[in-house]
Short mmCIF file of C-alpha atoms and ligand atoms in Angstrom, two decimals:
data_model
loop_
_atom_site.label_atom_id
_atom_site.label_comp_id
_atom_site.label_asym_id
_atom_site.label_seq_id
_atom_site.Cartn_x
_atom_site.Cartn_y
_atom_site.Cartn_z
CA MET A 1 6.44 -21.61 -9.09
CA PRO A 2 8.08 -17.65 -8.83
CA LEU A 3 6.46 -15.56 -5.73
CA ASP A 4 4.92 -11.97 -6.60
CA ILE A 5 4.33 -9.81 -3.61
CA ILE A 6 1.55 -7.27 -3.93
CA VAL A 7 1.41 -4.38 -1.64
CA LEU A 8 -1.58 -2.21 -1.26
CA ALA A 9 -0.88 1.49 -0.19
CA ALA A 10 -3.19 3.76 -2.17
CA GLY A 11 -5.45 4.89 0.88
CA GLN A 12 -5.42 8.01 2.16
CA GLY A 13 -5.77 7.39 5.68
CA LYS A 14 -8.52 9.93 6.58
CA ARG A 15 -8.42 9.14 10.28
CA MET A 16 -4.99 10.17 10.15
CA ARG A 17 -5.93 13.81 10.08
CA SER A 18 -2.62 14.63 8.29
CA ARG A 19 -1.56 15.71 5.02
CA LEU A 20 1.35 13.07 4.69
CA PRO A 21 0.04 9.89 3.02
CA LYS A 22 -0.79 7.11 5.63
CA VAL A 23 2.15 4.39 4.75
CA LEU A 24 4.44 7.25 5.09
CA HIS A 25 4.07 7.84 8.91
CA PRO A 26 6.63 6.78 10.66
CA LEU A 27 6.89 3.70 13.21
CA ALA A 28 10.24 3.52 15.02
CA GLY A 29 11.70 6.06 12.66
CA ARG A 30 10.86 4.25 9.47
CA PRO A 31 7.61 4.73 7.24
CA LEU A 32 5.13 2.12 7.87
CA LEU A 33 5.40 0.86 4.07
CA ALA A 34 9.33 0.21 4.82
CA HIS A 35 8.48 -2.27 7.69
CA VAL A 36 5.97 -4.39 5.26
CA LEU A 37 8.50 -4.08 2.18
CA GLN A 38 11.17 -5.42 4.89
CA SER A 39 9.20 -8.50 5.97
CA ALA A 40 8.51 -9.05 2.16
CA GLN A 41 11.86 -8.71 1.28
CA ALA A 42 12.68 -11.58 3.44
CA LEU A 43 10.67 -14.15 1.22
CA LYS A 44 13.10 -13.48 -1.63
CA PRO A 45 9.97 -12.76 -4.03
CA ARG A 46 10.37 -12.17 -7.76
CA LYS A 47 9.16 -9.08 -7.78
CA ILE A 48 7.09 -6.63 -5.28
CA VAL A 49 4.36 -4.65 -7.06
CA VAL A 50 3.16 -1.64 -4.89
CA VAL A 51 -0.08 -0.28 -5.64
CA HIS A 52 -0.29 3.60 -4.58
CA GLY A 53 -2.51 6.39 -5.24
CA HIS A 54 -3.12 9.09 -2.40
CA GLY A 55 0.20 11.19 -2.42
CA ALA A 56 1.48 9.29 -5.17
CA GLU A 57 4.83 11.36 -5.62
CA ARG A 58 5.42 11.66 -2.19
CA VAL A 59 5.48 7.88 -1.39
CA ARG A 60 7.43 6.80 -4.36
CA ALA A 61 9.98 9.85 -3.53
CA ALA A 62 9.95 8.15 0.10
CA PHE A 63 11.39 4.96 -1.67
CA THR A 64 13.47 5.99 -4.42
CA GLU A 65 15.96 3.11 -3.49
CA ALA A 66 13.27 0.29 -2.92
CA ASN A 67 13.57 -2.59 -5.32
CA VAL A 68 9.83 -2.48 -6.07
CA GLU A 69 7.42 -1.83 -9.21
CA TRP A 70 4.95 1.24 -8.71
CA VAL A 71 1.44 0.96 -9.86
CA LEU A 72 -0.75 3.64 -9.63
CA GLN A 73 -4.42 3.14 -8.85
CA GLU A 74 -6.00 6.91 -9.35
CA GLU A 75 -9.22 6.30 -7.76
CA GLN A 76 -9.53 4.10 -4.72
CA LEU A 77 -12.29 1.94 -5.51
CA GLY A 78 -11.75 -0.62 -3.10
CA THR A 79 -8.80 -3.52 -2.02
CA GLY A 80 -10.08 -5.72 -5.04
CA HIS A 81 -9.68 -2.81 -7.54
CA ALA A 82 -6.15 -2.03 -6.13
CA VAL A 83 -5.42 -5.56 -7.07
CA GLN A 84 -6.68 -5.48 -10.50
CA GLN A 85 -4.59 -2.60 -11.17
CA ALA A 86 -1.28 -4.68 -9.92
CA LEU A 87 -2.54 -8.14 -11.82
CA PRO A 88 -0.82 -6.77 -15.18
CA HIS A 89 2.44 -6.71 -13.70
CA VAL A 90 2.23 -9.96 -12.12
CA SER A 91 3.39 -12.96 -14.10
CA PRO A 92 0.57 -15.52 -14.94
CA ASP A 93 2.69 -18.58 -13.35
CA ALA A 94 3.24 -16.73 -10.10
CA ASP A 95 1.75 -17.53 -6.72
CA VAL A 96 0.67 -14.12 -5.23
CA LEU A 97 0.76 -12.95 -1.81
CA ILE A 98 -1.17 -9.94 -1.27
CA LEU A 99 -0.17 -7.56 1.89
CA TYR A 100 -1.30 -4.09 3.33
CA GLY A 101 0.88 -1.25 3.53
CA ASP A 102 -0.36 -0.17 6.75
CA VAL A 103 0.10 -3.24 8.85
CA PRO A 104 3.70 -3.28 9.77
CA LEU A 105 4.40 -5.85 12.47
CA VAL A 106 3.77 -8.41 10.35
CA SER A 107 6.83 -11.21 10.65
CA SER A 108 8.08 -12.80 7.41
CA SER A 109 7.85 -16.37 9.07
CA THR A 110 4.18 -15.90 9.21
CA LEU A 111 3.96 -14.46 5.50
CA GLN A 112 5.99 -17.66 4.76
CA ARG A 113 3.39 -19.48 6.29
CA LEU A 114 0.38 -17.94 4.27
CA ALA A 115 2.34 -17.86 0.85
CA ARG A 116 2.69 -21.73 1.33
CA ALA A 117 -0.89 -21.95 2.66
CA GLY A 118 -1.87 -20.12 -0.42
CA VAL A 119 -0.18 -22.99 -2.80
CA GLU A 120 -3.28 -25.52 -2.17
CA GLY A 121 -6.03 -22.94 -2.99
CA VAL A 122 -6.86 -19.80 -1.00
CA ALA A 123 -4.91 -18.66 2.12
CA VAL A 124 -6.35 -15.99 4.28
CA LEU A 125 -4.19 -14.48 7.61
CA THR A 126 -6.87 -14.73 10.41
CA ALA A 127 -6.53 -13.74 14.23
CA GLU A 128 -9.12 -14.10 17.06
CA LEU A 129 -9.56 -10.48 18.67
CA GLY A 130 -11.67 -9.36 21.97
CA ASP A 131 -12.92 -6.66 19.96
CA PRO A 132 -13.18 -7.51 16.24
CA ALA A 133 -15.06 -4.00 15.46
CA GLY A 134 -13.96 -2.55 12.00
CA TYR A 135 -12.62 -5.78 10.50
CA GLY A 136 -13.89 -8.21 8.20
CA ARG A 137 -15.04 -11.36 9.80
CA ILE A 138 -14.42 -14.98 9.06
CA VAL A 139 -17.73 -16.63 8.60
CA ARG A 140 -17.58 -20.41 8.85
CA ASP A 141 -19.98 -23.33 7.72
CA ARG A 142 -21.35 -25.92 10.05
CA SER A 143 -18.18 -27.95 9.64
CA GLY A 144 -15.90 -25.14 10.39
CA ARG A 145 -14.87 -24.36 6.87
CA VAL A 146 -14.49 -20.81 5.66
CA ALA A 147 -17.49 -19.73 3.81
CA ARG A 148 -17.08 -16.03 3.22
CA ILE A 149 -15.68 -12.92 4.41
CA ALA A 150 -18.40 -10.32 6.01
CA GLU A 151 -17.38 -6.72 5.87
CA GLN A 152 -18.21 -4.70 9.33
CA LYS A 153 -20.59 -2.67 7.13
CA ASP A 154 -22.09 -5.71 5.43
CA GLY A 155 -22.56 -7.93 7.89
CA SER A 156 -25.43 -9.34 9.81
CA PRO A 157 -25.87 -8.92 13.63
CA GLN A 158 -24.92 -12.60 14.13
CA GLU A 159 -22.11 -12.11 11.92
CA LEU A 160 -20.64 -8.99 13.60
CA MET A 161 -20.47 -11.18 16.87
CA ILE A 162 -17.64 -13.44 14.91
CA ARG A 163 -14.14 -12.56 16.76
CA GLU A 164 -12.22 -14.08 14.02
CA ILE A 165 -11.21 -11.33 11.78
CA ASN A 166 -9.45 -11.44 8.37
CA ALA A 167 -6.12 -9.38 8.82
CA GLY A 168 -6.49 -8.47 4.97
CA PHE A 169 -3.41 -10.52 4.00
CA MET A 170 -4.09 -13.35 1.15
CA ALA A 171 -2.10 -15.57 -0.98
CA MET A 172 -3.27 -17.69 -4.05
CA SER A 173 -2.15 -18.46 -7.43
CA ALA A 174 -1.99 -15.36 -10.02
CA ARG A 175 -4.21 -17.49 -12.23
CA ARG A 176 -6.99 -18.03 -9.93
CA LEU A 177 -6.58 -14.57 -8.74
CA SER A 178 -7.25 -12.98 -11.99
CA GLY A 179 -10.28 -15.26 -12.51
CA TRP A 180 -11.96 -14.06 -9.44
CA LEU A 181 -10.79 -10.52 -9.35
CA GLY A 182 -12.90 -9.94 -12.92
CA ARG A 183 -16.07 -11.35 -11.39
CA LEU A 184 -16.10 -8.79 -8.14
CA THR A 185 -18.68 -6.14 -8.13
CA ASN A 186 -19.35 -3.09 -5.98
CA ARG A 187 -22.71 -4.25 -4.87
CA ASN A 188 -22.06 -4.00 -1.31
CA ALA A 189 -22.47 -1.19 1.57
CA GLN A 190 -19.42 0.77 0.47
CA LYS A 191 -19.86 0.79 -3.38
CA GLU A 192 -16.33 -0.72 -3.30
CA TYR A 193 -14.85 -3.81 -5.29
CA TYR A 194 -14.05 -6.09 -2.13
CA LEU A 195 -10.99 -8.37 -2.48
CA THR A 196 -12.39 -10.35 0.28
CA ASP A 197 -15.28 -11.55 -2.20
CA VAL A 198 -12.75 -13.76 -3.60
CA VAL A 199 -13.31 -16.10 -0.74
CA SER A 200 -17.07 -16.77 -1.73
CA LEU A 201 -15.97 -17.25 -5.46
CA ALA A 202 -13.42 -19.64 -4.31
CA VAL A 203 -15.56 -21.79 -2.13
CA ALA A 204 -18.58 -21.66 -5.17
CA GLU A 205 -15.96 -23.33 -7.61
CA GLY A 206 -14.66 -25.88 -4.47
CA ILE A 207 -11.43 -24.53 -4.16
CA PRO A 208 -10.14 -24.77 -0.64
CA VAL A 209 -10.13 -21.63 1.36
CA ASN A 210 -7.15 -22.01 4.45
CA ALA A 211 -7.58 -19.64 7.22
CA VAL A 212 -4.03 -19.05 8.80
CA LYS A 213 -4.32 -17.81 12.21
CA VAL A 214 -1.85 -15.99 13.98
CA ASP A 215 -0.91 -16.57 17.67
CA ASP A 216 -0.12 -12.82 18.31
CA ALA A 217 -3.03 -10.52 16.86
CA ARG A 218 -0.49 -7.62 17.41
CA GLU A 219 1.37 -9.06 14.15
CA VAL A 220 -1.97 -8.18 12.12
CA ALA A 221 -2.61 -4.68 13.78
CA GLY A 222 -3.52 -2.15 11.32
CA VAL A 223 -2.70 1.94 11.48
CA ASN A 224 -5.89 3.80 10.97
CA SER A 225 -5.28 6.73 13.54
CA LYS A 226 -2.65 8.24 15.51
CA ARG A 227 -3.83 6.73 18.40
CA GLU A 228 -3.02 3.18 16.70
CA LEU A 229 0.21 4.26 15.46
CA ALA A 230 1.15 5.36 19.13
CA GLU A 231 0.20 2.03 20.38
CA LEU A 232 2.03 0.18 17.81
CA GLU A 233 5.08 2.47 18.68
CA ARG A 234 5.13 1.33 22.07
CA ARG A 235 4.62 -2.48 21.14
CA TYR A 236 7.28 -2.29 19.11
CA GLN A 237 9.70 -0.59 21.12
CA ALA A 238 8.74 -3.23 23.74
CA MET A 239 9.71 -5.92 21.55
CA GLN A 240 13.21 -4.24 21.12
CA ALA A 241 13.73 -3.63 24.52
CA GLN A 242 13.13 -7.53 25.17
CA ARG A 243 15.31 -8.54 22.49
CA LEU A 244 18.37 -6.10 24.07
CA LEU A 245 17.42 -7.85 27.43
CA ASP A 246 17.53 -11.50 25.98
CA ALA A 247 20.68 -10.40 24.32
CA GLY A 248 22.47 -9.53 27.95
CA VAL A 249 22.10 -5.35 27.59
CA THR A 250 21.18 -3.93 30.67
CA LEU A 251 18.36 -1.50 30.65
CA ALA A 252 17.10 0.50 33.60
CA ASP A 253 13.80 0.58 32.29
CA PRO A 254 12.57 -1.34 29.26
CA ALA A 255 9.98 0.86 28.96
CA ARG A 256 11.65 3.88 28.58
CA ILE A 257 14.21 3.18 25.44
CA ASP A 258 13.54 4.31 21.88
CA VAL A 259 15.42 2.17 19.06
CA ARG A 260 14.56 3.94 15.74
CA GLY A 261 17.08 1.54 13.45
CA GLU A 262 19.51 -0.81 14.45
CA LEU A 263 21.19 -0.71 18.02
CA ALA A 264 24.19 -3.79 18.13
CA CYS A 265 25.29 -4.15 21.78
CA GLY A 266 28.53 -5.99 22.91
CA GLN A 267 28.64 -7.48 26.32
CA ASP A 268 27.74 -6.00 29.55
CA VAL A 269 26.29 -2.76 28.11
CA ALA A 270 24.39 -0.76 30.12
CA ILE A 271 21.83 2.20 28.89
CA ASP A 272 19.84 4.23 31.69
CA VAL A 273 16.41 5.57 31.09
CA ASN A 274 14.91 7.90 28.34
CA CYS A 275 17.53 7.11 25.48
CA VAL A 276 16.80 7.28 21.80
CA PHE A 277 18.70 5.30 19.16
CA GLU A 278 18.30 5.99 15.53
CA GLY A 279 19.91 4.60 12.40
CA ARG A 280 22.70 2.54 13.07
CA VAL A 281 24.32 2.83 16.54
CA SER A 282 26.84 0.07 17.90
CA LEU A 283 27.84 0.03 21.72
CA GLY A 284 31.17 -1.94 22.38
CA ASP A 285 31.55 -4.41 25.36
CA GLY A 286 31.26 -2.35 28.42
CA VAL A 287 29.53 0.77 27.15
CA ARG A 288 27.66 2.73 29.62
CA VAL A 289 25.23 5.22 28.38
CA GLY A 290 23.37 7.65 31.03
CA PRO A 291 19.96 9.03 30.87
CA ASN A 292 18.50 11.25 28.28
CA CYS A 293 20.81 10.66 25.65
CA VAL A 294 20.27 10.68 21.54
CA LEU A 295 22.99 8.59 19.60
CA ARG A 296 22.22 8.82 16.07
CA ASN A 297 24.54 6.34 13.52
CA CYS A 298 27.41 6.16 15.81
CA ALA A 299 30.02 3.45 16.80
CA ILE A 300 31.32 3.89 20.05
CA ALA A 301 34.15 1.44 21.29
CA ALA A 302 34.69 -0.37 24.43
CA ASP A 303 33.94 0.87 28.24
CA THR A 304 33.39 4.45 27.02
CA GLU A 305 31.13 6.21 28.92
CA VAL A 306 28.23 8.49 27.63
CA LEU A 307 27.23 10.80 30.49
CA ALA A 308 23.44 12.05 30.84
CA PHE A 309 21.84 14.43 27.82
CA SER A 310 24.73 13.97 25.36
CA HIS A 311 23.78 14.10 21.85
CA LEU A 312 26.05 12.09 19.36
CA GLU A 313 25.66 12.01 15.62
CA ASP A 314 27.29 10.49 12.85
CA SER A 315 30.26 9.71 14.98
CA GLU A 316 33.09 7.40 15.86
CA VAL A 317 34.09 6.99 19.43
CA GLY A 318 37.33 5.03 20.42
CA ALA A 319 37.62 3.17 23.68
CA ARG A 320 37.49 4.17 27.34
CA CYS A 321 36.29 7.74 26.23
CA ARG A 322 34.42 9.94 28.72
CA LEU A 323 31.47 12.00 27.07
CA GLY A 324 29.26 14.62 28.22
CA PRO A 325 27.06 15.23 30.90
CA TYR A 326 25.66 17.51 27.88
CA ALA A 327 28.30 16.68 25.23
CA ARG A 328 27.45 17.31 21.64
CA LEU A 329 29.61 15.37 18.83
CA ARG A 330 28.18 16.46 15.37
CA PRO A 331 28.57 14.55 12.10
CA GLY A 332 32.05 13.89 11.17
CA THR A 333 33.71 13.26 14.76
CA PHE A 334 36.24 10.86 15.34
CA LEU A 335 37.54 10.33 18.65
CA ALA A 336 40.61 7.97 19.49
CA GLU A 337 40.85 6.09 22.83
CA ASP A 338 40.62 7.92 26.20
CA VAL A 339 39.58 11.17 24.90
CA HIS A 340 37.55 13.46 27.16
CA VAL A 341 34.58 15.50 25.89
CA GLY A 342 33.05 17.24 28.98
CA ASN A 343 30.01 19.52 29.31
CA PHE A 344 28.75 22.01 26.96
CA VAL A 345 31.55 20.66 24.80
CA GLU A 346 30.70 20.54 20.94
CA VAL A 347 32.88 18.95 18.60
CA LYS A 348 32.07 18.72 14.53
CA ALA A 349 34.39 17.27 11.75
CA SER A 350 37.24 16.75 13.85
CA ARG A 351 39.73 13.90 14.98
CA ILE A 352 40.73 14.35 18.55
CA GLY A 353 43.83 11.85 19.45
CA LYS A 354 44.72 9.42 22.18
CA GLY A 355 44.01 11.07 25.64
CA SER A 356 43.45 14.56 24.99
CA LYS A 357 40.68 16.16 26.57
CA ALA A 358 38.33 19.18 26.20
CA ASN A 359 36.25 18.99 29.74
CA HIS A 360 34.42 22.20 29.53
CA LEU A 361 32.35 24.89 27.42
CA THR A 362 34.22 24.24 24.15
CA TYR A 363 34.03 24.34 20.41
CA ILE A 364 36.06 22.27 18.11
CA GLY A 365 35.23 22.33 14.41
CA ASP A 366 36.88 21.57 11.55
CA ALA A 367 40.18 20.76 13.57
CA GLU A 368 42.68 17.81 14.03
CA VAL A 369 43.77 17.56 17.77
CA GLY A 370 46.82 15.37 18.31
CA SER A 371 46.98 13.19 21.02
CA GLY A 372 47.72 14.20 25.07
CA VAL A 373 46.42 17.77 24.18
CA ASN A 374 44.56 19.55 27.04
CA VAL A 375 42.01 22.25 25.84
CA GLY A 376 40.93 24.70 28.46
CA ALA A 377 37.57 25.89 29.41
CA GLY A 378 35.85 28.39 26.76
CA THR A 379 38.31 27.43 23.94
CA ILE A 380 36.98 28.08 20.36
CA THR A 381 38.22 27.33 16.89
CA CYS A 382 36.94 30.19 14.58
CA ASN A 383 36.49 27.79 12.13
CA TYR A 384 34.03 30.17 9.56
CA ASP A 385 34.97 33.79 8.27
CA GLY A 386 31.48 34.30 7.12
CA ALA A 387 32.31 32.70 3.43
CA ALA A 388 34.32 29.70 4.32
CA LYS A 389 35.42 26.89 6.73
CA HIS A 390 39.09 26.80 7.58
CA ARG A 391 40.90 23.99 9.64
CA THR A 392 42.79 24.42 12.91
CA ILE A 393 45.83 21.80 13.55
CA ILE A 394 46.75 21.22 17.25
CA GLU A 395 49.83 18.95 17.20
CA ASP A 396 50.40 16.22 20.27
CA ASP A 397 51.00 17.41 23.46
CA CYS A 398 49.61 21.14 23.60
CA PHE A 399 48.17 22.72 26.38
CA ILE A 400 45.82 25.54 25.06
CA GLY A 401 44.99 28.05 27.98
CA SER A 402 41.08 28.80 29.03
CA ASP A 403 39.19 31.25 26.86
CA ALA A 404 41.91 31.05 23.97
CA THR A 405 40.09 31.95 20.25
CA LEU A 406 41.97 29.71 17.48
CA VAL A 407 41.21 31.80 14.25
CA ALA A 408 41.84 29.32 11.44
CA PRO A 409 43.42 28.39 9.42
CA LEU A 410 45.89 27.78 12.03
CA ARG A 411 48.74 25.32 13.11
CA ILE A 412 49.70 24.99 16.70
CA ALA A 413 52.87 23.04 16.90
CA ARG A 414 53.82 20.23 18.78
CA GLY A 415 54.13 21.28 22.58
CA SER A 416 52.94 24.88 22.50
CA TYR A 417 51.49 26.33 25.20
CA ILE A 418 48.74 29.05 24.51
CA GLY A 419 47.91 31.55 27.37
CA ALA A 420 44.46 32.10 28.77
CA GLY A 421 42.40 34.57 27.10
CA SER A 422 44.58 34.81 23.94
CA THR A 423 43.37 35.29 20.52
CA ILE A 424 45.65 33.19 18.27
CA ASN A 425 45.55 34.22 14.58
CA LYS A 426 49.28 33.14 13.56
CA ASP A 427 50.82 29.48 13.51
CA THR A 428 52.80 29.08 16.78
CA PRO A 429 56.33 27.36 17.33
CA ALA A 430 56.70 24.15 18.87
CA GLY A 431 57.29 23.84 22.84
CA GLN A 432 57.02 27.89 23.42
CA LEU A 433 54.62 29.95 25.42
CA THR A 434 52.49 31.83 23.03
CA VAL A 435 50.25 34.44 24.50
CA ALA A 436 48.44 37.02 22.63
CA ARG A 437 46.43 39.48 24.96
CA ALA A 438 47.09 42.79 26.44
CA ARG A 439 49.33 43.04 29.21
CA GLN A 440 47.76 43.76 32.91
CA VAL A 441 48.30 46.70 34.47
CA SER A 442 47.64 48.41 37.83
CA ILE A 443 47.82 51.97 38.36
CA PRO A 444 49.11 53.03 42.12
CA SER A 445 47.58 56.91 41.85
CA TRP A 446 44.44 55.65 40.99
CA LYS A 447 41.31 57.02 43.14
CA PRO A 448 37.57 55.99 43.12
CA PRO A 449 35.41 58.81 41.71
CA LYS A 450 33.61 60.42 44.31
CA LYS A 451 29.76 61.59 44.40
CA LYS A 452 29.23 64.88 44.28
CA VAL A 453 27.12 66.23 47.13
C1 LIG B 501 -9.86 -4.44 4.89
C2 LIG B 501 -10.65 -5.88 4.32
C3 LIG B 501 -11.09 -6.05 5.74
C4 LIG B 501 -10.20 -6.52 6.86
C5 LIG B 501 -9.04 -5.48 7.11
C6 LIG B 501 -7.79 -5.21 7.81
C7 LIG B 501 -11.74 -5.50 2.29
C8 LIG B 501 -12.77 -5.22 1.68
N1 LIG B 501 -11.73 -5.65 3.77
O1 LIG B 501 -10.81 -3.54 5.35
O2 LIG B 501 -11.72 -7.40 5.62
O3 LIG B 501 -10.44 -7.08 7.70
O4 LIG B 501 -8.98 -4.48 5.62
O5 LIG B 501 -7.16 -4.41 7.83
O6 LIG B 501 -10.57 -5.68 1.86
N2 LIG B 501 -6.42 0.13 -0.52
C9 LIG B 501 -5.91 0.40 -1.36
N3 LIG B 501 -7.19 0.91 -2.57
C10 LIG B 501 -8.37 1.10 -2.15
C11 LIG B 501 -8.89 0.42 -1.26
C12 LIG B 501 -7.59 0.48 -0.12
O7 LIG B 501 -4.80 0.87 -2.02
O8 LIG B 501 -8.83 1.30 -3.45
C13 LIG B 501 -5.41 -0.19 0.80
C14 LIG B 501 -5.44 0.75 1.60
O9 LIG B 501 -4.21 1.64 1.48
C15 LIG B 501 -4.94 0.12 2.76
C16 LIG B 501 -5.47 -1.45 2.64
O10 LIG B 501 -5.70 -1.51 0.93
O11 LIG B 501 -3.42 -0.32 3.08
C17 LIG B 501 -6.89 -1.54 3.22
O12 LIG B 501 -7.71 -0.86 2.73
P1 LIG B 501 -8.63 -0.03 3.96
O13 LIG B 501 -9.91 0.86 3.49
O14 LIG B 501 -7.92 0.31 5.05
O15 LIG B 501 -9.62 -1.69 4.26
P2 LIG B 501 -10.55 -2.00 5.54
O16 LIG B 501 -11.60 -1.16 5.24
O17 LIG B 501 -9.83 -1.64 6.94
CA1 LIG B 502 -7.56 -0.54 7.43
#
């Protein structure tokens, strides 16, 4: 039978104390709901139906690319009511898996287990918690079979002692689900239609209810508050750090790295403390990243060294380069091999050829820099005239003296030397020294001014 997945994501998340709908709060740089959808997608379902309500437009806008069907639950009358809204989108012959948009760390292998267990009857995902407060409890009969789920606000004192909790995820056939949903009532402490009541309805019909227990309770942890979100973030980051260590990456401190996306590392990569990796980052063999660096959507080739406090974004860096400390690569930067970009050097939308160096206090924007070029300290490409951006071309083997101001559009021909402190606003000829600054004079007859007494 085909598998259809329903994700509940209509709740406001009052305890987040935020205007942002709960499922949009980021975990490791991506909305909570994105994590759930990724695990769901791994099961290759026929379709995914997302029930949304609170902040509906914002939620949809954040997932325009996602291959899901949106169902609006205008009033949040409970989890059972939410699933009911999705039911018309689910085919009657499907197996259904119900997930929550605010439980982000569930693995797809656990979901697979749950879906399989649901084929027989009803499957509920459970976990044993030290502190079960807040969750629905799994009530079993004398012979240990699941009898019903008691919600925190409805349970008897004995029931609330139970430590096996309902994670919220369930699996069963669409046909059975639709029969039971029609019989839910809201006669309970919260006046809500509880999805969890399908369990006792199943038991009454003699349909088996399977509890699928997870070994690691962290998989089923939901996010209801900023405190829980922060805890999950640390857990998630710890998991990523372990994965990197297992793959042979050296981490100065596994508790001080944040990966908000995908980080691919070659062999013998070393990462110092407090680095943040965002989007897709790849580090080639032998790459070293110093402390306090931020790398977003970058590919760094083998044996390059990124020194402390560097910030790299949407850039490609060749092999054996040396960046920083305090280097900034902005989007559209391409560095060939053996390039040095030193402290307080900013590069934007530019290519820099093999072996070229800009070691100190420089801005290179919208430029094409050849190979073997030396850019002196304080050099600036003046790429913007207040209306448009212009390009600067510096051909191979040029030497740009310190504090040069290069007014684009401009071509510095091969082997040019530019005198320090020059303002260059015309193309320069190849192989010549070009100086554009006032001549130095000394005045022998000059006397220092004297104070009048
Ligand atoms: C629910 C379960 C509880 C379980 C817990 C696990 C019920 C009645 N209780 O309780 O047994 O231990 O989850 O986290 O199901 N939602 C909607 N529409 C609604 C209500 C909720 O879409 O009308 C969504 C929420 O956005 C959320 C999920 O369903 O993603 C769970 O809702 P929530 O109110 O957090 O349920 P709990 O009270 O935590
Ligand atoms: Ca919840």
